[in-house]
Amino acid sequence: MNRDELMSKIQETGFAVFDTVLFLDSHPACRVALDFYNENKHLYDGYVAEYEKNFGPLNIGGANTGADSWTWIQGPWPWELEA
């Protein structure tokens, strides 16, 4: 997938995960919701890992803190539109 496709998948699955968390707050034993959450969380984590591998960190948690450099400052950042 290209950068835009990955970002779209991250946004879609991130929304599904967050929305399901809100539902699970009031329905913690709902097996259907738990399965949906687990499936989408797995997809979300995979999309984020692929994005960060190819295009850099999405948030400060994905920044490389290795001895070579601090990757957080290398652009473009996810919210910057490329010309």
mmCIF file of N, CA and C in Angstrom:
data_model
loop_
_atom_site.group_PDB
_atom_site.id
_atom_site.type_symbol
_atom_site.label_atom_id
_atom_site.label_comp_id
_atom_site.label_asym_id
_atom_site.label_seq_id
_atom_site.Cartn_x
_atom_site.Cartn_y
_atom_site.Cartn_z
ATOM 1 N N MET A 1 0.837 -1.188 0.000
ATOM 2 C CA MET A 1 0.000 0.000 0.000
ATOM 3 C C MET A 1 0.876 1.243 0.000
ATOM 4 N N ASN A 2 0.373 2.290 -0.601
ATOM 5 C CA ASN A 2 1.112 3.543 -0.562
ATOM 6 C C ASN A 2 0.782 4.297 0.732
ATOM 7 N N ARG A 3 1.416 5.436 0.916
ATOM 8 C CA ARG A 3 1.282 6.207 2.161
ATOM 9 C C ARG A 3 -0.172 6.597 2.434
ATOM 10 N N ASP A 4 -0.852 7.099 1.428
ATOM 11 C CA ASP A 4 -2.231 7.542 1.621
ATOM 12 C C ASP A 4 -3.169 6.378 1.942
ATOM 13 N N GLU A 5 -2.966 5.255 1.270
ATOM 14 C CA GLU A 5 -3.803 4.078 1.542
ATOM 15 C C GLU A 5 -3.588 3.570 2.965
ATOM 16 N N LEU A 6 -2.334 3.530 3.392
ATOM 17 C CA LEU A 6 -2.050 3.087 4.761
ATOM 18 C C LEU A 6 -2.657 4.038 5.786
ATOM 19 N N MET A 7 -2.522 5.330 5.548
ATOM 20 C CA MET A 7 -3.085 6.305 6.482
ATOM 21 C C MET A 7 -4.595 6.154 6.566
ATOM 22 N N SER A 8 -5.236 5.903 5.446
ATOM 23 C CA SER A 8 -6.675 5.695 5.437
ATOM 24 C C SER A 8 -7.051 4.453 6.250
ATOM 25 N N LYS A 9 -6.314 3.373 6.075
ATOM 26 C CA LYS A 9 -6.580 2.142 6.832
ATOM 27 C C LYS A 9 -6.345 2.361 8.330
ATOM 28 N N ILE A 10 -5.314 3.112 8.675
ATOM 29 C CA ILE A 10 -5.040 3.417 10.080
ATOM 30 C C ILE A 10 -6.181 4.213 10.680
ATOM 31 N N GLN A 11 -6.671 5.193 9.952
ATOM 32 C CA GLN A 11 -7.778 6.006 10.445
ATOM 33 C C GLN A 11 -9.058 5.183 10.586
ATOM 34 N N GLU A 12 -9.348 4.350 9.604
ATOM 35 C CA GLU A 12 -10.564 3.529 9.647
ATOM 36 C C GLU A 12 -10.534 2.536 10.802
ATOM 37 N N THR A 13 -9.444 1.787 10.907
ATOM 38 C CA THR A 13 -9.370 0.780 11.970
ATOM 39 C C THR A 13 -9.197 1.435 13.334
ATOM 40 N N GLY A 14 -8.508 2.576 13.390
ATOM 41 C CA GLY A 14 -8.380 3.304 14.657
ATOM 42 C C GLY A 14 -9.727 3.772 15.162
ATOM 43 N N PHE A 15 -10.570 4.264 14.259
ATOM 44 C CA PHE A 15 -11.916 4.674 14.643
ATOM 45 C C PHE A 15 -12.717 3.480 15.158
ATOM 46 N N ALA A 16 -12.632 2.360 14.453
ATOM 47 C CA ALA A 16 -13.362 1.157 14.871
ATOM 48 C C ALA A 16 -12.915 0.706 16.256
ATOM 49 N N VAL A 17 -11.611 0.729 16.506
ATOM 50 C CA VAL A 17 -11.080 0.327 17.816
ATOM 51 C C VAL A 17 -11.578 1.272 18.900
ATOM 52 N N PHE A 18 -11.438 2.570 18.678
ATOM 53 C CA PHE A 18 -11.845 3.546 19.689
ATOM 54 C C PHE A 18 -13.338 3.467 19.968
ATOM 55 N N ASP A 19 -14.149 3.370 18.923
ATOM 56 C CA ASP A 19 -15.595 3.293 19.092
ATOM 57 C C ASP A 19 -15.993 2.015 19.841
ATOM 58 N N THR A 20 -15.327 0.927 19.558
ATOM 59 C CA THR A 20 -15.626 -0.339 20.231
ATOM 60 C C THR A 20 -15.232 -0.278 21.705
ATOM 61 N N VAL A 21 -14.137 0.412 21.999
ATOM 62 C CA VAL A 21 -13.729 0.589 23.398
ATOM 63 C C VAL A 21 -14.834 1.306 24.178
ATOM 64 N N LEU A 22 -15.412 2.325 23.573
ATOM 65 C CA LEU A 22 -16.499 3.051 24.246
ATOM 66 C C LEU A 22 -17.686 2.122 24.518
ATOM 67 N N PHE A 23 -18.025 1.278 23.552
ATOM 68 C CA PHE A 23 -19.117 0.319 23.733
ATOM 69 C C PHE A 23 -18.769 -0.689 24.832
ATOM 70 N N LEU A 24 -17.526 -1.173 24.810
ATOM 71 C CA LEU A 24 -17.109 -2.167 25.799
ATOM 72 C C LEU A 24 -17.070 -1.606 27.222
ATOM 73 N N ASP A 25 -16.931 -0.300 27.357
ATOM 74 C CA ASP A 25 -16.981 0.307 28.692
ATOM 75 C C ASP A 25 -18.308 0.027 29.387
ATOM 76 N N SER A 26 -19.375 -0.058 28.602
ATOM 77 C CA SER A 26 -20.684 -0.315 29.196
ATOM 78 C C SER A 26 -21.190 -1.739 28.944
ATOM 79 N N HIS A 27 -20.484 -2.500 28.108
ATOM 80 C CA HIS A 27 -20.862 -3.880 27.795
ATOM 81 C C HIS A 27 -19.606 -4.767 27.808
ATOM 82 N N PRO A 28 -18.932 -4.862 28.956
ATOM 83 C CA PRO A 28 -17.619 -5.509 28.991
ATOM 84 C C PRO A 28 -17.605 -7.006 28.685
ATOM 85 N N ALA A 29 -18.741 -7.660 28.730
ATOM 86 C CA ALA A 29 -18.767 -9.105 28.479
ATOM 87 C C ALA A 29 -19.342 -9.463 27.107
ATOM 88 N N CYS A 30 -19.545 -8.483 26.255
ATOM 89 C CA CYS A 30 -20.125 -8.737 24.940
ATOM 90 C C CYS A 30 -19.090 -9.418 24.042
ATOM 91 N N ARG A 31 -19.290 -10.686 23.787
ATOM 92 C CA ARG A 31 -18.333 -11.478 23.010
ATOM 93 C C ARG A 31 -18.174 -10.949 21.586
ATOM 94 N N VAL A 32 -19.254 -10.528 20.959
ATOM 95 C CA VAL A 32 -19.180 -10.002 19.592
ATOM 96 C C VAL A 32 -18.309 -8.744 19.555
ATOM 97 N N ALA A 33 -18.520 -7.853 20.515
ATOM 98 C CA ALA A 33 -17.730 -6.623 20.571
ATOM 99 C C ALA A 33 -16.265 -6.927 20.888
ATOM 100 N N LEU A 34 -16.012 -7.854 21.776
ATOM 101 C CA LEU A 34 -14.633 -8.229 22.108
ATOM 102 C C LEU A 34 -13.908 -8.810 20.898
ATOM 103 N N ASP A 35 -14.599 -9.667 20.163
ATOM 104 C CA ASP A 35 -14.004 -10.231 18.950
ATOM 105 C C ASP A 35 -13.737 -9.155 17.905
ATOM 106 N N PHE A 36 -14.696 -8.248 17.741
ATOM 107 C CA PHE A 36 -14.543 -7.144 16.788
ATOM 108 C C PHE A 36 -13.362 -6.264 17.185
ATOM 109 N N TYR A 37 -13.267 -5.961 18.488
ATOM 110 C CA TYR A 37 -12.154 -5.158 18.984
ATOM 111 C C TYR A 37 -10.819 -5.843 18.691
ATOM 112 N N ASN A 38 -10.706 -7.114 19.052
ATOM 113 C CA ASN A 38 -9.448 -7.837 18.865
ATOM 114 C C ASN A 38 -9.037 -7.900 17.399
ATOM 115 N N GLU A 39 -9.987 -8.143 16.524
ATOM 116 C CA GLU A 39 -9.697 -8.205 15.088
ATOM 117 C C GLU A 39 -9.201 -6.857 14.566
ATOM 118 N N ASN A 40 -9.911 -5.791 14.926
ATOM 119 C CA ASN A 40 -9.538 -4.470 14.431
ATOM 120 C C ASN A 40 -8.280 -3.929 15.089
ATOM 121 N N LYS A 41 -8.047 -4.272 16.346
ATOM 122 C CA LYS A 41 -6.811 -3.850 17.021
ATOM 123 C C LYS A 41 -5.609 -4.514 16.362
ATOM 124 N N HIS A 42 -5.763 -5.778 15.995
ATOM 125 C CA HIS A 42 -4.698 -6.496 15.298
ATOM 126 C C HIS A 42 -4.408 -5.837 13.934
ATOM 127 N N LEU A 43 -5.460 -5.523 13.189
ATOM 128 C CA LEU A 43 -5.290 -4.846 11.905
ATOM 129 C C LEU A 43 -4.634 -3.475 12.087
ATOM 130 N N TYR A 44 -5.120 -2.720 13.059
ATOM 131 C CA TYR A 44 -4.584 -1.386 13.339
ATOM 132 C C TYR A 44 -3.090 -1.447 13.654
ATOM 133 N N ASP A 45 -2.712 -2.350 14.549
ATOM 134 C CA ASP A 45 -1.305 -2.485 14.920
ATOM 135 C C ASP A 45 -0.438 -2.840 13.708
ATOM 136 N N GLY A 46 -0.954 -3.704 12.846
ATOM 137 C CA GLY A 46 -0.218 -4.078 11.634
ATOM 138 C C GLY A 46 -0.056 -2.916 10.680
ATOM 139 N N TYR A 47 -1.126 -2.141 10.478
ATOM 140 C CA TYR A 47 -1.046 -0.981 9.590
ATOM 141 C C TYR A 47 -0.073 0.066 10.138
ATOM 142 N N VAL A 48 -0.127 0.299 11.446
ATOM 143 C CA VAL A 48 0.782 1.270 12.061
ATOM 144 C C VAL A 48 2.230 0.799 11.902
ATOM 145 N N ALA A 49 2.485 -0.472 12.158
ATOM 146 C CA ALA A 49 3.847 -1.003 12.022
ATOM 147 C C ALA A 49 4.345 -0.866 10.584
ATOM 148 N N GLU A 50 3.494 -1.171 9.618
ATOM 149 C CA GLU A 50 3.884 -1.048 8.213
ATOM 150 C C GLU A 50 4.153 0.408 7.842
ATOM 151 N N TYR A 51 3.276 1.303 8.311
ATOM 152 C CA TYR A 51 3.457 2.727 8.023
ATOM 153 C C TYR A 51 4.779 3.221 8.595
ATOM 154 N N GLU A 52 5.022 2.920 9.871
ATOM 155 C CA GLU A 52 6.227 3.415 10.522
ATOM 156 C C GLU A 52 7.491 2.813 9.914
ATOM 157 N N LYS A 53 7.415 1.593 9.453
ATOM 158 C CA LYS A 53 8.558 0.962 8.799
ATOM 159 C C LYS A 53 8.904 1.682 7.496
ATOM 160 N N ASN A 54 7.875 2.073 6.756
ATOM 161 C CA ASN A 54 8.084 2.664 5.431
ATOM 162 C C ASN A 54 8.143 4.188 5.408
ATOM 163 N N PHE A 55 7.441 4.843 6.342
ATOM 164 C CA PHE A 55 7.294 6.291 6.235
ATOM 165 C C PHE A 55 7.667 7.069 7.484
ATOM 166 N N GLY A 56 8.043 6.398 8.549
ATOM 167 C CA GLY A 56 8.430 7.087 9.777
ATOM 168 C C GLY A 56 7.335 7.047 10.829
ATOM 169 N N PRO A 57 7.634 7.582 12.006
ATOM 170 C CA PRO A 57 6.718 7.476 13.141
ATOM 171 C C PRO A 57 5.421 8.266 12.955
ATOM 172 N N LEU A 58 4.347 7.703 13.484
ATOM 173 C CA LEU A 58 3.046 8.378 13.468
ATOM 174 C C LEU A 58 2.864 9.257 14.699
ATOM 175 N N ASN A 59 3.454 8.860 15.792
ATOM 176 C CA ASN A 59 3.403 9.649 17.016
ATOM 177 C C ASN A 59 4.712 9.441 17.771
ATOM 178 N N ILE A 60 4.877 10.118 18.849
ATOM 179 C CA ILE A 60 6.137 10.092 19.577
ATOM 180 C C ILE A 60 6.498 8.677 20.037
ATOM 181 N N GLY A 61 5.506 7.824 20.246
ATOM 182 C CA GLY A 61 5.765 6.448 20.660
ATOM 183 C C GLY A 61 6.453 5.618 19.595
ATOM 184 N N GLY A 62 6.362 6.024 18.346
ATOM 185 C CA GLY A 62 6.984 5.288 17.256
ATOM 186 C C GLY A 62 8.346 5.830 16.860
ATOM 187 N N ALA A 63 8.818 6.839 17.569
ATOM 188 C CA ALA A 63 10.105 7.440 17.229
ATOM 189 C C ALA A 63 11.245 6.509 17.595
ATOM 190 N N ASN A 64 12.257 6.519 16.756
ATOM 191 C CA ASN A 64 13.456 5.718 17.000
ATOM 192 C C ASN A 64 14.360 6.484 17.955
ATOM 193 N N THR A 65 14.715 5.856 19.040
ATOM 194 C CA THR A 65 15.590 6.510 20.004
ATOM 195 C C THR A 65 16.989 5.904 19.978
ATOM 196 N N GLY A 66 17.348 5.307 18.851
ATOM 197 C CA GLY A 66 18.665 4.696 18.705
ATOM 198 C C GLY A 66 19.778 5.732 18.732
ATOM 199 N N ALA A 67 20.989 5.259 18.758
ATOM 200 C CA ALA A 67 22.150 6.130 18.854
ATOM 201 C C ALA A 67 22.402 6.924 17.568
ATOM 202 N N ASP A 68 21.877 6.452 16.438
ATOM 203 C CA ASP A 68 22.163 7.100 15.156
ATOM 204 C C ASP A 68 21.488 8.455 14.980
ATOM 205 N N SER A 69 20.201 8.522 15.287
ATOM 206 C CA SER A 69 19.480 9.782 15.112
ATOM 207 C C SER A 69 18.122 9.705 15.801
ATOM 208 N N TRP A 70 17.483 10.846 15.878
ATOM 209 C CA TRP A 70 16.154 10.968 16.455
ATOM 210 C C TRP A 70 15.174 11.088 15.302
ATOM 211 N N THR A 71 14.443 10.001 14.980
ATOM 212 C CA THR A 71 13.620 9.962 13.769
ATOM 213 C C THR A 71 12.370 10.832 13.838
ATOM 214 N N TRP A 72 11.981 11.269 15.010
ATOM 215 C CA TRP A 72 10.753 12.061 15.116
ATOM 216 C C TRP A 72 10.829 13.344 14.302
ATOM 217 N N ILE A 73 12.007 13.926 14.177
ATOM 218 C CA ILE A 73 12.128 15.208 13.470
ATOM 219 C C ILE A 73 12.286 15.062 11.967
ATOM 220 N N GLN A 74 12.439 13.848 11.490
ATOM 221 C CA GLN A 74 12.578 13.643 10.048
ATOM 222 C C GLN A 74 11.201 13.650 9.410
ATOM 223 N N GLY A 75 11.018 14.386 8.351
ATOM 224 C CA GLY A 75 9.697 14.539 7.758
ATOM 225 C C GLY A 75 9.554 13.772 6.466
ATOM 226 N N PRO A 76 8.433 13.888 5.828
ATOM 227 C CA PRO A 76 7.301 14.675 6.301
ATOM 228 C C PRO A 76 6.528 13.945 7.394
ATOM 229 N N TRP A 77 5.909 14.713 8.268
ATOM 230 C CA TRP A 77 5.088 14.133 9.312
ATOM 231 C C TRP A 77 3.760 13.695 8.718
ATOM 232 N N PRO A 78 3.050 12.799 9.380
ATOM 233 C CA PRO A 78 1.815 12.254 8.797
ATOM 234 C C PRO A 78 0.785 13.314 8.412
ATOM 235 N N TRP A 79 0.750 14.432 9.088
ATOM 236 C CA TRP A 79 -0.265 15.447 8.808
ATOM 237 C C TRP A 79 0.184 16.456 7.761
ATOM 238 N N GLU A 80 1.417 16.363 7.318
ATOM 239 C CA GLU A 80 1.907 17.271 6.289
ATOM 240 C C GLU A 80 1.579 16.735 4.906
ATOM 241 N N LEU A 81 1.034 17.585 4.090
ATOM 242 C CA LEU A 81 0.753 17.203 2.705
ATOM 243 C C LEU A 81 2.000 17.423 1.877
ATOM 244 N N GLU A 82 2.332 16.417 1.073
ATOM 245 C CA GLU A 82 3.479 16.555 0.199
ATOM 246 C C GLU A 82 3.071 17.278 -1.078
ATOM 247 N N ALA A 83 3.916 18.132 -1.559
ATOM 248 C CA ALA A 83 3.618 18.891 -2.783
ATOM 249 C C ALA A 83 3.735 18.000 -3.988
#
